[in-house]
Coordinates of C-alpha atoms in Angstrom, one line a residue:
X969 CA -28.0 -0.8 -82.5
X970 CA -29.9 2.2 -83.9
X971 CA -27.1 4.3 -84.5
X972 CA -25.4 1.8 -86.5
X973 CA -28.6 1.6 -88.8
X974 CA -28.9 5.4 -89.0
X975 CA -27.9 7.8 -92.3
X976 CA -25.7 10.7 -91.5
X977 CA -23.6 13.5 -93.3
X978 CA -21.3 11.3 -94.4
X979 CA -23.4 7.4 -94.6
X980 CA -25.7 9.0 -96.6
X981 CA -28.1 6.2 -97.8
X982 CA -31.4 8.2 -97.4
X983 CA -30.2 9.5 -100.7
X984 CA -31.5 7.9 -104.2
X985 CA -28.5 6.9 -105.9
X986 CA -27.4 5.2 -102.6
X987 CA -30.5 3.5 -102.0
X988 CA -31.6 2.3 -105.1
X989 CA -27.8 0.8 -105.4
X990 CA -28.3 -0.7 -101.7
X991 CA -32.0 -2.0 -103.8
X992 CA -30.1 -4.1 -105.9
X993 CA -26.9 -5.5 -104.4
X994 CA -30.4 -7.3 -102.3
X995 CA -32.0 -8.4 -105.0
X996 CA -32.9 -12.0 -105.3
X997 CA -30.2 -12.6 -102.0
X998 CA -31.8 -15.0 -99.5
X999 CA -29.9 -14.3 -96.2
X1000 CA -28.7 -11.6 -94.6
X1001 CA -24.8 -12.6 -94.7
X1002 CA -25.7 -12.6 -99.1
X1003 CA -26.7 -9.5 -99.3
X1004 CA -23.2 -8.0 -96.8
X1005 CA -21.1 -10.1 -98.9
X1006 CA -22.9 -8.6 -102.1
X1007 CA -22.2 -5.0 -101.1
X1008 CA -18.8 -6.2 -99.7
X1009 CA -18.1 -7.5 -103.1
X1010 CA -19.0 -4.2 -105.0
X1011 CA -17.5 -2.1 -102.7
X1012 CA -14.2 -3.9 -102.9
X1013 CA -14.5 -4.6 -106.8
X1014 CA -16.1 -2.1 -108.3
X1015 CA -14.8 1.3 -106.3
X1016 CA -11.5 2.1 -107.1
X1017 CA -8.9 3.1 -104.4
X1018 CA -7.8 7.2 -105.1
X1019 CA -4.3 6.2 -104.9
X1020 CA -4.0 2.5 -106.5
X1021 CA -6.2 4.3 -109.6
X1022 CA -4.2 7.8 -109.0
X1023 CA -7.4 8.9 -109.0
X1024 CA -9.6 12.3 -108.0
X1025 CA -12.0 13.9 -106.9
X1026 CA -11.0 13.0 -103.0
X1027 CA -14.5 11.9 -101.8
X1028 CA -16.0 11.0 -98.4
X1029 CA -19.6 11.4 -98.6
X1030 CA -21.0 7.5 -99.4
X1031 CA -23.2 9.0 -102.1
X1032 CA -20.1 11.3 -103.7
X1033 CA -18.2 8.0 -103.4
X1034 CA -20.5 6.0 -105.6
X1035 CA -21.2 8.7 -107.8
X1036 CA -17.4 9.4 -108.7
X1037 CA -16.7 5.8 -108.1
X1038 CA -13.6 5.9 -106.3
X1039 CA -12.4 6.7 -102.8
X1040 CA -9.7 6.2 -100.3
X1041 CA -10.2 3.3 -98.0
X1042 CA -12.3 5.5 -95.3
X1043 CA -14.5 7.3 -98.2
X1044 CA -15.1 2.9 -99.4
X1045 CA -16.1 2.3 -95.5
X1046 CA -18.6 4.9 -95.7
X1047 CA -20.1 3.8 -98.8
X1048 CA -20.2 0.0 -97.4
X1049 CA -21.6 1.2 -94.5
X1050 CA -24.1 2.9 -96.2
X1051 CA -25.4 0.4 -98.5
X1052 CA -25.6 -2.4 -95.2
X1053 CA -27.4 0.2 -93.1
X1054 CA -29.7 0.6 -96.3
X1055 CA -30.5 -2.7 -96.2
X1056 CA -31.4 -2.9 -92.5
X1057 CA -27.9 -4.4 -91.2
X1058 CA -26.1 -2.7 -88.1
X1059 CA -23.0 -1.1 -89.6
X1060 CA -20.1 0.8 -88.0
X1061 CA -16.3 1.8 -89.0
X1062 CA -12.9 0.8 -87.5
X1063 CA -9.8 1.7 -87.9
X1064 CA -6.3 0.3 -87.9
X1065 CA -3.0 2.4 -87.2
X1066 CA -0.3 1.2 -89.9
X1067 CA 3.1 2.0 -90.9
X1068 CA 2.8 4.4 -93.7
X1069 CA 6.3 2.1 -94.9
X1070 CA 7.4 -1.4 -94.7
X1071 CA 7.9 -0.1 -91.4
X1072 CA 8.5 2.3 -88.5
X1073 CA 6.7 5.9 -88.1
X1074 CA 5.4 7.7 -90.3
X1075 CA 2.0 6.0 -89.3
X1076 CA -1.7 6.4 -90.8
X1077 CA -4.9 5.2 -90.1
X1078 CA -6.4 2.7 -92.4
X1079 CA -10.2 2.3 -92.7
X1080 CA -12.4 -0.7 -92.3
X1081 CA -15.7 -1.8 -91.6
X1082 CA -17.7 -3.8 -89.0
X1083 CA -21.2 -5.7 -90.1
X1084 CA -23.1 -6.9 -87.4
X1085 CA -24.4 -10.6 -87.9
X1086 CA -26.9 -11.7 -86.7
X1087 CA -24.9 -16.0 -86.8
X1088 CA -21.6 -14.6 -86.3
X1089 CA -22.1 -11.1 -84.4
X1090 CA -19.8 -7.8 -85.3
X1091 CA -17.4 -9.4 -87.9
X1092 CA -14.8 -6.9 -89.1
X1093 CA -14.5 -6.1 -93.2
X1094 CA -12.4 -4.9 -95.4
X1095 CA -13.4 -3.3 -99.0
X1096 CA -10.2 -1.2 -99.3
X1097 CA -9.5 -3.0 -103.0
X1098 CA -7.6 -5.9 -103.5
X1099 CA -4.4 -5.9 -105.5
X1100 CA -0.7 -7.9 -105.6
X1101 CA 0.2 -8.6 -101.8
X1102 CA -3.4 -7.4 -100.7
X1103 CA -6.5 -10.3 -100.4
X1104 CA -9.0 -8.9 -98.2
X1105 CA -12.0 -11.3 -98.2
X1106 CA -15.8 -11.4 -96.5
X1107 CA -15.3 -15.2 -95.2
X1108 CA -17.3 -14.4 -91.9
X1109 CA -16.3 -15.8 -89.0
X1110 CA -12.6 -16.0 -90.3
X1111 CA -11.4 -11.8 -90.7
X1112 CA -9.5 -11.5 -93.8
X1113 CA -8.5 -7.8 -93.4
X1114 CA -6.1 -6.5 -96.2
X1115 CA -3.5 -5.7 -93.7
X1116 CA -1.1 -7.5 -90.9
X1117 CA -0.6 -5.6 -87.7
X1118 CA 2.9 -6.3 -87.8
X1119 CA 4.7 -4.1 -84.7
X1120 CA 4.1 -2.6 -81.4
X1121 CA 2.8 0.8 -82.5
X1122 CA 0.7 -0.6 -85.1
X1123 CA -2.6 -1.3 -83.6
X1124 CA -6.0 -2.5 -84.1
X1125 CA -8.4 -0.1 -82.5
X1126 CA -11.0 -2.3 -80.2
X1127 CA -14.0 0.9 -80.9
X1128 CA -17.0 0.4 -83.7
X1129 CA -17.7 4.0 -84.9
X1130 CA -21.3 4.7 -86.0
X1131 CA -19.5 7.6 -87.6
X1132 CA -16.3 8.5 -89.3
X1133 CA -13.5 9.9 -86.8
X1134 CA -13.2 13.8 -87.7
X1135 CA -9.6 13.4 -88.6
X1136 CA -10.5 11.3 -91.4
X1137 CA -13.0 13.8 -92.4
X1138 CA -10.7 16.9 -91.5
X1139 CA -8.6 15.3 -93.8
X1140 CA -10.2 14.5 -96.7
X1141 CA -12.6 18.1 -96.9
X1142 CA -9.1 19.7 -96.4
X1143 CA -6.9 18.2 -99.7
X1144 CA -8.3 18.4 -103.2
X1145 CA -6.3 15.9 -105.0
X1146 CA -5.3 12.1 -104.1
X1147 CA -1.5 12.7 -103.9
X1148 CA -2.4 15.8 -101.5
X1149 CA -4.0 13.3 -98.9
X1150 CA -1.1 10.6 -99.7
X1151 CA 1.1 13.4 -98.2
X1152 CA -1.1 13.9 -95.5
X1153 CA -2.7 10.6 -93.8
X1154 CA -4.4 11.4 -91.0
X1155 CA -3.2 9.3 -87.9
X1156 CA -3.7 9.2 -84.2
X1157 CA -1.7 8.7 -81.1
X1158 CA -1.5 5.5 -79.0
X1159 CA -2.6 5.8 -75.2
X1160 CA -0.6 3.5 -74.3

């Protein structure tokens, strides 16, 4: 489990800001599924997505991300991460390949979060931002993820990352603006 407690490049809670932020979304919270669903909550709430907010800079770095307060959905799983990892609880990241459309190719990855439990195990987590058509919850054991897997080339991928995939960060050091990234998802191929 130690690498899903540790701070990295890019889950960077050994940094104040992140830390003392991790410090409070604790206080006063009695058990340990509180204090996930409490930085659950801000992430989800308080962050704004880059692209429902049309919003830049592009961040990935969990401490850039709660600085700027925004970030696409893998700079918000970095950021969650960080702040449960902060607060002692076994963190990773997951991803799901989506339909960029309704559907069909193009397709994207979309990031999400894992929190291990200690009552319920890894439970999967979403903090991407709710909107219309989008009510992603922390209702633990039930997964309410933002989004359906909906065809055969969409996919949930079975791994828990202690760290981001480098396309995701490839792809957000490369693009400077929200709408750059939008243009540019980064994605992987199906083995199977």
């Amino acid at each position: 489990m130690q690498r899903y407690l540790s701070a990295s490049t890019y889950i960077d809670f050994d940094t104040p800001d992140v830390r003392a932020a991790a410090c409070r979304l604790a206080e006063g919270r009695a058990s340990e599924a509180d204090v996930a669903r409490a930085c659950f909550e801000f992430v989800r709430d308080e962050i704004r997505h880059s692209v429902d907010f049309k919003l830049n800079p592009v961040t990935c770095k969990a401490s850039d991300v709660l600085r700027h307060g925004t970030g696409y959905c893998y700079a918000k799983s970095h950021l969650l991460a960080a702040l449960l990892r902060a607060n002692g609880i076994p963190a990773g990241l997951c991803y799901q390949r989506l339909s960029v459309g309704t559907e069909g190719a193009p397709y994207c990855l979309h990031g999400l979060n894992a929190v291990y439990l200690k009552d319920f195990g890894w439970y999967r987590i979403d903090a991407r931002g709710n909107k219309p058509g989008i009510d992603a919850r922390f209702d633990p054991p039930r997964e309410r993820l933002a989004f359906p897997v909906r065809e055969r080339e969409e996919r949930m991928l079975p791994e828990i990352w202690a760290e981001p995939l480098p396309v995701v960060v490839e792809t957000l050091a490369r693009y400077g603006t929200w709408d750059q990234v939008l243009a540019n998802l980064p994605d992987v191929e199906l083995l199977d």
